Amino acid sequence: MSRRQILTFAAARTNKLPLSVGHRGASEQWPENSIISMAQAVKDGADGLEGDLHLTADGEIIVMHDPSLDRTTDGTGLIKNRPWHGYIDGLKSKKEPHVGVPRCVDVLAFLAQDGNEKVWWNIDIKMNNSPLLLSKFAKLLEDHFPGRDFSPQIVLGLWHPKFLAAADKYLPTFSRIHIGFSLPIALEHFPPSTVDGYSINFMVLSTPAGRQFVKDMQAAGKQIMTWTVNEPLEAREAVKIGVDYILTDRTKVLSNVLYEFETLGKDGVEQKYATEAFDTWSRWSKYAFWRTLIWMFLTVRFNSATKQLDPEYEEKILVK
């Protein structure tokens, strides 16, 4: 069965503006990845949500960005070494209003609620995950939501090509995108024939090479997402670049920016902010040291994950 075109229900949008994606929900104000954060993002006008999955020691899938519990909860330790039952299920977020850790099944139940049929979820599958996660996810759908098709509402965000075979085997009808920070890595390891779109860091897309990448991939029928855009200036520039989706921690701020485009039109917004200048190179240079460190770290992580890839181990996972 062929994969669905990404989020087909969004195709009827006539204003051609990017769709808004709540990065871990409305995470600037609310505990990230929590149900309350996701609900607020939708209330703010977000079209979709983004979140990260991790397996616990007893096989539960929870929604959390970090591989450890320390930063966002009152617990400690790596998620893979801690059980859901009897430990993680009793933890609370450090950020008020101190809510519990959501499981994947809780978010799916939220998506299945009446009124949320057009809310979609971009699952961010990090390099430190195992392809086994996709098998577990498919089993969870089968066990808890038999007969319900979530493929129009869920996009698989893949950082590493080791997940492609598992996605083909276990979730063949689900759209998938490559999430990344490097255009060379995207083109080499995730050619257009393997994915439905790309989610690339905003500062990378704001360069001349990034802008050309957007045009080329959209001409090839692929959709472009960018992350993480929190400033109104950057949001307006993302609209000008022509991306299809914008990830943000500040869902209300992004909704206000998009509303201006809806009411004033692109020419009207450009006129209103005529004195506002977006200079890619000056913004890059302002944080050049830290951006370079992050780029080097992520590149090392990607290369390390590639070198450690054991085809026999991955094959064992796929035949289970």
CSV table of C-alpha atoms in Angstrom, one decimal:
chain,number,residue,atom,x,y,z
A,1,MET,CA,0.0,0.0,0.0
A,2,SER,CA,1.4,3.4,-0.9
A,3,ARG,CA,2.0,6.1,1.7
A,4,ARG,CA,-0.4,8.9,2.1
A,5,GLN,CA,0.5,12.3,0.8
A,6,ILE,CA,1.4,14.3,3.9
A,7,LEU,CA,-1.7,15.5,5.7
A,8,THR,CA,-4.1,15.5,2.8
A,9,PHE,CA,-6.8,17.3,4.8
A,10,ALA,CA,-4.6,20.4,4.8
A,11,ALA,CA,-4.4,20.5,1.0
A,12,ALA,CA,-7.6,22.5,0.8
A,13,ARG,CA,-6.1,25.5,2.6
A,14,THR,CA,-6.6,28.3,0.2
A,15,ASN,CA,-4.4,31.1,1.6
A,16,LYS,CA,-1.2,29.2,0.9
A,17,LEU,CA,0.3,30.2,4.3
A,18,PRO,CA,2.4,27.7,6.3
A,19,LEU,CA,0.6,25.5,8.9
A,20,SER,CA,1.5,26.0,12.5
A,21,VAL,CA,3.0,23.2,14.5
A,22,GLY,CA,3.2,23.3,18.3
A,23,HIS,CA,6.8,22.2,19.2
A,24,ARG,CA,6.2,19.9,22.2
A,25,GLY,CA,2.8,21.7,22.4
A,26,ALA,CA,2.7,25.3,23.6
A,27,SER,CA,5.9,24.6,25.4
A,28,GLU,CA,7.1,28.1,26.2
A,29,GLN,CA,4.2,28.5,28.6
A,30,TRP,CA,3.3,24.9,29.6
A,31,PRO,CA,5.1,21.7,30.5
A,32,GLU,CA,6.6,20.4,27.3
A,33,ASN,CA,5.0,17.4,25.6
A,34,SER,CA,2.2,17.3,28.2
A,35,ILE,CA,-1.4,16.9,27.2
A,36,ILE,CA,-2.2,20.3,28.7
A,37,SER,CA,0.5,21.8,26.5
A,38,MET,CA,-0.8,20.1,23.4
A,39,ALA,CA,-4.4,21.2,24.2
A,40,GLN,CA,-3.3,24.8,24.6
A,41,ALA,CA,-1.4,24.7,21.3
A,42,VAL,CA,-4.6,23.6,19.5
A,43,LYS,CA,-6.5,26.4,21.4
A,44,ASP,CA,-3.9,28.9,20.2
A,45,GLY,CA,-4.6,27.8,16.6
A,46,ALA,CA,-1.9,25.2,15.9
A,47,ASP,CA,-2.7,22.9,13.1
A,48,GLY,CA,-0.4,20.2,14.4
A,49,LEU,CA,1.8,19.1,17.3
A,50,GLU,CA,5.3,17.7,17.6
A,51,GLY,CA,6.6,15.3,20.3
A,52,ASP,CA,9.3,12.8,21.0
A,53,LEU,CA,9.0,9.1,22.0
A,54,HIS,CA,11.1,6.9,24.3
A,55,LEU,CA,10.8,3.3,25.5
A,56,THR,CA,10.8,2.7,29.3
A,57,ALA,CA,12.5,-0.3,30.9
A,58,ASP,CA,9.1,-2.2,31.0
A,59,GLY,CA,8.2,-1.4,27.4
A,60,GLU,CA,5.9,1.5,27.8
A,61,ILE,CA,6.2,4.3,25.2
A,62,ILE,CA,6.3,7.8,26.8
A,63,VAL,CA,6.4,11.2,25.3
A,64,MET,CA,9.5,13.2,26.3
A,65,HIS,CA,12.2,15.0,24.5
A,66,ASP,CA,15.3,14.0,26.5
A,67,PRO,CA,16.5,10.4,26.9
A,68,SER,CA,16.6,11.1,30.7
A,69,LEU,CA,14.0,12.3,33.2
A,70,ASP,CA,16.2,14.8,35.0
A,71,ARG,CA,15.6,18.1,33.2
A,72,THR,CA,11.8,18.1,33.0
A,73,THR,CA,10.5,15.9,35.8
A,74,ASP,CA,11.1,15.4,39.5
A,75,GLY,CA,12.6,12.0,38.7
A,76,THR,CA,16.1,10.9,37.7
A,77,GLY,CA,17.9,8.5,35.4
A,78,LEU,CA,17.6,7.4,31.8
A,79,ILE,CA,14.1,6.5,30.6
A,80,LYS,CA,15.3,3.2,29.2
A,81,ASN,CA,16.5,2.2,32.7
A,82,ARG,CA,13.4,3.2,34.5
A,83,PRO,CA,10.0,1.4,34.5
A,84,TRP,CA,6.7,3.2,33.8
A,85,HIS,CA,4.8,1.2,36.4
A,86,GLY,CA,5.8,2.1,39.9
A,87,TYR,CA,8.2,5.0,39.0
A,88,ILE,CA,7.6,7.2,35.9
A,89,ASP,CA,3.8,7.0,36.3
A,90,GLY,CA,4.2,8.8,39.6
A,91,LEU,CA,6.4,11.6,38.4
A,92,LYS,CA,5.4,15.3,37.9
A,93,SER,CA,6.8,18.0,35.6
A,94,LYS,CA,9.1,20.5,37.2
A,95,LYS,CA,7.3,23.2,35.3
A,96,GLU,CA,3.9,24.3,36.7
A,97,PRO,CA,1.2,23.1,36.8
A,98,HIS,CA,3.2,20.0,37.7
A,99,VAL,CA,1.4,17.4,35.5
A,100,GLY,CA,2.3,13.8,35.0
A,101,VAL,CA,4.4,12.3,32.2
A,102,PRO,CA,2.2,11.4,29.2
A,103,ARG,CA,2.3,8.1,27.4
A,104,CYS,CA,2.0,7.7,23.7
A,105,VAL,CA,-1.4,6.1,24.2
A,106,ASP,CA,-2.6,9.3,26.0
A,107,VAL,CA,-1.6,11.5,23.1
A,108,LEU,CA,-3.3,9.1,20.7
A,109,ALA,CA,-6.5,9.3,22.8
A,110,PHE,CA,-6.3,13.1,22.6
A,111,LEU,CA,-6.0,12.9,18.8
A,112,ALA,CA,-9.0,10.6,18.7
A,113,GLN,CA,-11.3,12.9,20.6
A,114,ASP,CA,-14.2,14.4,18.8
A,115,GLY,CA,-13.2,17.7,17.4
A,116,ASN,CA,-9.5,16.8,17.1
A,117,GLU,CA,-9.8,14.8,13.8
A,118,LYS,CA,-7.8,17.4,11.9
A,119,VAL,CA,-5.1,17.8,14.6
A,120,TRP,CA,-2.0,16.0,13.5
A,121,TRP,CA,1.1,14.8,15.3
A,122,ASN,CA,4.7,14.9,14.0
A,123,ILE,CA,6.5,12.2,16.0
A,124,ASP,CA,10.2,13.1,16.4
A,125,ILE,CA,12.2,9.9,16.3
A,126,LYS,CA,15.7,10.7,17.5
A,127,MET,CA,19.0,9.0,16.6
A,128,ASN,CA,19.3,7.4,20.0
A,129,ASN,CA,16.1,5.5,19.5
A,130,SER,CA,15.9,1.9,18.2
A,131,PRO,CA,13.9,0.8,15.1
A,132,LEU,CA,12.2,-1.4,17.7
A,133,LEU,CA,10.2,1.7,18.7
A,134,LEU,CA,8.3,1.7,15.4
A,135,SER,CA,7.3,-2.0,16.0
A,136,LYS,CA,6.1,-1.2,19.5
A,137,PHE,CA,4.2,1.9,18.2
A,138,ALA,CA,2.4,-0.2,15.5
A,139,LYS,CA,1.5,-2.8,18.2
A,140,LEU,CA,0.2,-0.1,20.5
A,141,LEU,CA,-2.1,1.2,17.7
A,142,GLU,CA,-3.4,-2.3,17.1
A,143,ASP,CA,-4.0,-3.1,20.7
A,144,HIS,CA,-5.6,0.2,21.9
A,145,PHE,CA,-7.3,1.5,18.8
A,146,PRO,CA,-8.3,-1.5,16.7
A,147,GLY,CA,-9.8,-0.5,13.4
A,148,ARG,CA,-8.9,3.2,13.7
A,149,ASP,CA,-6.7,4.6,11.0
A,150,PHE,CA,-4.3,7.2,12.4
A,151,SER,CA,-2.2,7.6,9.3
A,152,PRO,CA,-3.9,10.9,8.2
A,153,GLN,CA,-3.0,12.4,11.6
A,154,ILE,CA,0.5,11.1,12.2
A,155,VAL,CA,3.8,11.9,10.5
A,156,LEU,CA,7.0,10.0,11.3
A,157,GLY,CA,9.9,12.3,11.7
A,158,LEU,CA,13.1,10.4,11.1
A,159,TRP,CA,16.6,11.7,12.1
A,160,HIS,CA,18.4,8.7,10.8
A,161,PRO,CA,18.0,6.3,7.8
A,162,LYS,CA,18.1,3.3,10.1
A,163,PHE,CA,14.4,3.8,10.7
A,164,LEU,CA,13.3,3.6,7.0
A,165,ALA,CA,13.1,-0.2,6.8
A,166,ALA,CA,11.1,-0.4,10.0
A,167,ALA,CA,8.8,2.3,8.8
A,168,ASP,CA,8.2,0.4,5.6
A,169,LYS,CA,7.5,-2.8,7.5
A,170,TYR,CA,5.4,-1.7,10.4
A,171,LEU,CA,3.8,1.7,9.3
A,172,PRO,CA,3.8,1.6,5.5
A,173,THR,CA,0.8,4.0,5.1
A,174,PHE,CA,2.2,6.7,7.4
A,175,SER,CA,3.9,9.7,5.9
A,176,ARG,CA,7.5,10.2,6.9
A,177,ILE,CA,9.8,13.2,6.8
A,178,HIS,CA,13.5,13.6,7.5
A,179,ILE,CA,14.3,15.9,10.4
A,180,GLY,CA,17.7,17.4,10.3
A,181,PHE,CA,20.2,20.2,10.3
A,182,SER,CA,22.3,19.4,7.2
A,183,LEU,CA,21.3,19.7,3.6
A,184,PRO,CA,24.1,17.3,2.4
A,185,ILE,CA,23.0,14.7,4.9
A,186,ALA,CA,19.3,15.1,3.9
A,187,LEU,CA,20.1,14.7,0.2
A,188,GLU,CA,22.6,11.8,0.6
A,189,HIS,CA,20.7,9.7,3.2
A,190,PHE,CA,17.1,10.7,2.6
A,191,PRO,CA,16.7,11.3,-1.2
A,192,PRO,CA,13.2,12.4,-2.3
A,193,SER,CA,12.2,8.8,-3.2
A,194,THR,CA,12.4,7.8,0.4
A,195,VAL,CA,10.4,10.5,2.2
A,196,ASP,CA,7.4,12.8,1.8
A,197,GLY,CA,9.1,15.9,3.1
A,198,TYR,CA,11.8,17.5,5.1
A,199,SER,CA,12.0,19.3,8.5
A,200,ILE,CA,15.1,21.4,8.5
A,201,ASN,CA,16.5,23.9,11.0
A,202,PHE,CA,15.3,27.4,10.2
A,203,MET,CA,18.7,29.1,10.0
A,204,VAL,CA,19.9,26.5,7.5
A,205,LEU,CA,16.8,27.1,5.3
A,206,SER,CA,17.4,30.9,5.6
A,207,THR,CA,20.7,30.7,3.7
A,208,PRO,CA,20.8,30.9,-0.1
A,209,ALA,CA,21.4,27.1,-0.3
A,210,GLY,CA,18.5,26.5,2.0
A,211,ARG,CA,16.1,28.7,0.0
A,212,GLN,CA,17.1,26.8,-3.1
A,213,PHE,CA,16.5,23.5,-1.3
A,214,VAL,CA,13.0,24.6,-0.5
A,215,LYS,CA,12.2,25.4,-4.1
A,216,ASP,CA,13.8,22.2,-5.4
A,217,MET,CA,12.1,19.9,-3.0
A,218,GLN,CA,8.7,21.5,-3.4
A,219,ALA,CA,9.1,21.2,-7.2
A,220,ALA,CA,9.7,17.5,-6.6
A,221,GLY,CA,6.4,17.3,-4.7
A,222,LYS,CA,7.9,17.3,-1.2
A,223,GLN,CA,6.7,19.5,1.7
A,224,ILE,CA,9.0,21.5,3.9
A,225,MET,CA,8.8,22.1,7.6
A,226,THR,CA,11.2,24.3,9.6
A,227,TRP,CA,12.2,24.5,13.3
A,228,THR,CA,12.2,26.1,15.8
A,229,VAL,CA,10.8,29.5,15.0
A,230,ASN,CA,9.9,31.6,18.0
A,231,GLU,CA,10.5,35.2,16.9
A,232,PRO,CA,7.9,37.1,14.8
A,233,LEU,CA,10.7,38.4,12.6
A,234,GLU,CA,11.8,34.8,11.8
A,235,ALA,CA,8.2,33.7,11.4
A,236,ARG,CA,7.6,36.3,8.8
A,237,GLU,CA,10.8,35.3,7.0
A,238,ALA,CA,9.8,31.7,7.0
A,239,VAL,CA,6.5,32.7,5.3
A,240,LYS,CA,8.5,34.6,2.7
A,241,ILE,CA,10.8,31.6,2.1
A,242,GLY,CA,7.7,29.6,1.4
A,243,VAL,CA,7.9,26.7,3.8
A,244,ASP,CA,4.8,24.6,4.3
A,245,TYR,CA,4.9,24.1,8.1
A,246,ILE,CA,6.5,26.1,11.0
A,247,LEU,CA,7.4,24.6,14.3
A,248,THR,CA,7.2,26.9,17.3
A,249,ASP,CA,7.3,26.9,21.1
A,250,ARG,CA,5.2,30.1,21.0
A,251,THR,CA,2.0,29.0,19.3
A,252,LYS,CA,0.0,32.1,20.1
A,253,VAL,CA,2.8,34.3,18.7
A,254,LEU,CA,2.9,32.4,15.5
A,255,SER,CA,-0.9,32.4,15.2
A,256,ASN,CA,-0.8,36.2,15.4
A,257,VAL,CA,1.9,36.4,12.7
A,258,LEU,CA,-0.1,34.2,10.4
A,259,TYR,CA,-3.3,36.2,11.1
A,260,GLU,CA,-1.6,39.3,10.0
A,261,PHE,CA,-0.8,37.6,6.7
A,262,GLU,CA,-4.4,36.4,6.4
A,263,THR,CA,-5.8,39.9,7.0
A,264,LEU,CA,-3.2,42.2,5.4
A,265,GLY,CA,-1.9,39.9,2.7
A,266,LYS,CA,1.8,39.4,2.0
A,267,ASP,CA,2.2,42.8,0.4
A,268,GLY,CA,0.5,44.4,3.4
A,269,VAL,CA,2.7,42.7,5.9
A,270,GLU,CA,5.8,43.6,3.9
A,271,GLN,CA,4.7,47.2,3.8
A,272,LYS,CA,3.9,47.3,7.6
A,273,TYR,CA,7.4,45.9,8.4
A,274,ALA,CA,9.2,47.8,5.6
A,275,THR,CA,11.9,49.0,8.0
A,276,GLU,CA,12.5,45.5,9.4
A,277,ALA,CA,15.5,43.8,7.9
A,278,PHE,CA,16.3,40.0,8.0
A,279,ASP,CA,20.0,39.4,7.3
A,280,THR,CA,20.8,35.7,7.3
A,281,TRP,CA,24.6,36.2,7.6
A,282,SER,CA,24.4,38.7,10.5
A,283,ARG,CA,22.1,36.4,12.4
A,284,TRP,CA,24.3,33.5,11.8
A,285,SER,CA,27.4,35.4,12.9
A,286,LYS,CA,25.7,36.6,16.1
A,287,TYR,CA,25.5,33.0,17.3
A,288,ALA,CA,28.2,31.5,15.0
A,289,PHE,CA,30.2,29.9,17.8
A,290,TRP,CA,27.2,28.1,19.4
A,291,ARG,CA,25.7,27.1,16.1
A,292,THR,CA,29.0,25.6,14.9
A,293,LEU,CA,29.3,23.6,18.1
A,294,ILE,CA,25.7,22.3,17.8
A,295,TRP,CA,26.3,21.5,14.1
A,296,MET,CA,29.5,19.6,15.0
A,297,PHE,CA,27.8,17.7,17.8
A,298,LEU,CA,24.9,16.6,15.7
A,299,THR,CA,27.1,15.6,12.8
A,300,VAL,CA,29.3,13.5,15.2
A,301,ARG,CA,26.1,11.9,16.6
A,302,PHE,CA,24.8,11.1,13.1
A,303,ASN,CA,28.1,9.6,12.0
A,304,SER,CA,28.4,7.6,15.2
A,305,ALA,CA,24.9,6.2,14.7
A,306,THR,CA,25.8,5.3,11.2
A,307,LYS,CA,29.0,3.5,12.1
A,308,GLN,CA,27.3,1.6,15.0
A,309,LEU,CA,24.5,0.4,12.7
A,310,ASP,CA,24.5,-3.4,12.9
A,311,PRO,CA,22.5,-4.7,9.9
A,312,GLU,CA,22.1,-8.2,11.5
A,313,TYR,CA,20.7,-6.6,14.7
A,314,GLU,CA,18.3,-4.4,12.7
A,315,GLU,CA,17.2,-7.4,10.6
A,316,LYS,CA,16.5,-9.3,13.8
A,317,ILE,CA,14.2,-6.5,15.0
A,318,LEU,CA,12.4,-6.4,11.7
A,319,VAL,CA,11.6,-10.1,11.6
A,320,LYS,CA,10.2,-10.1,15.2
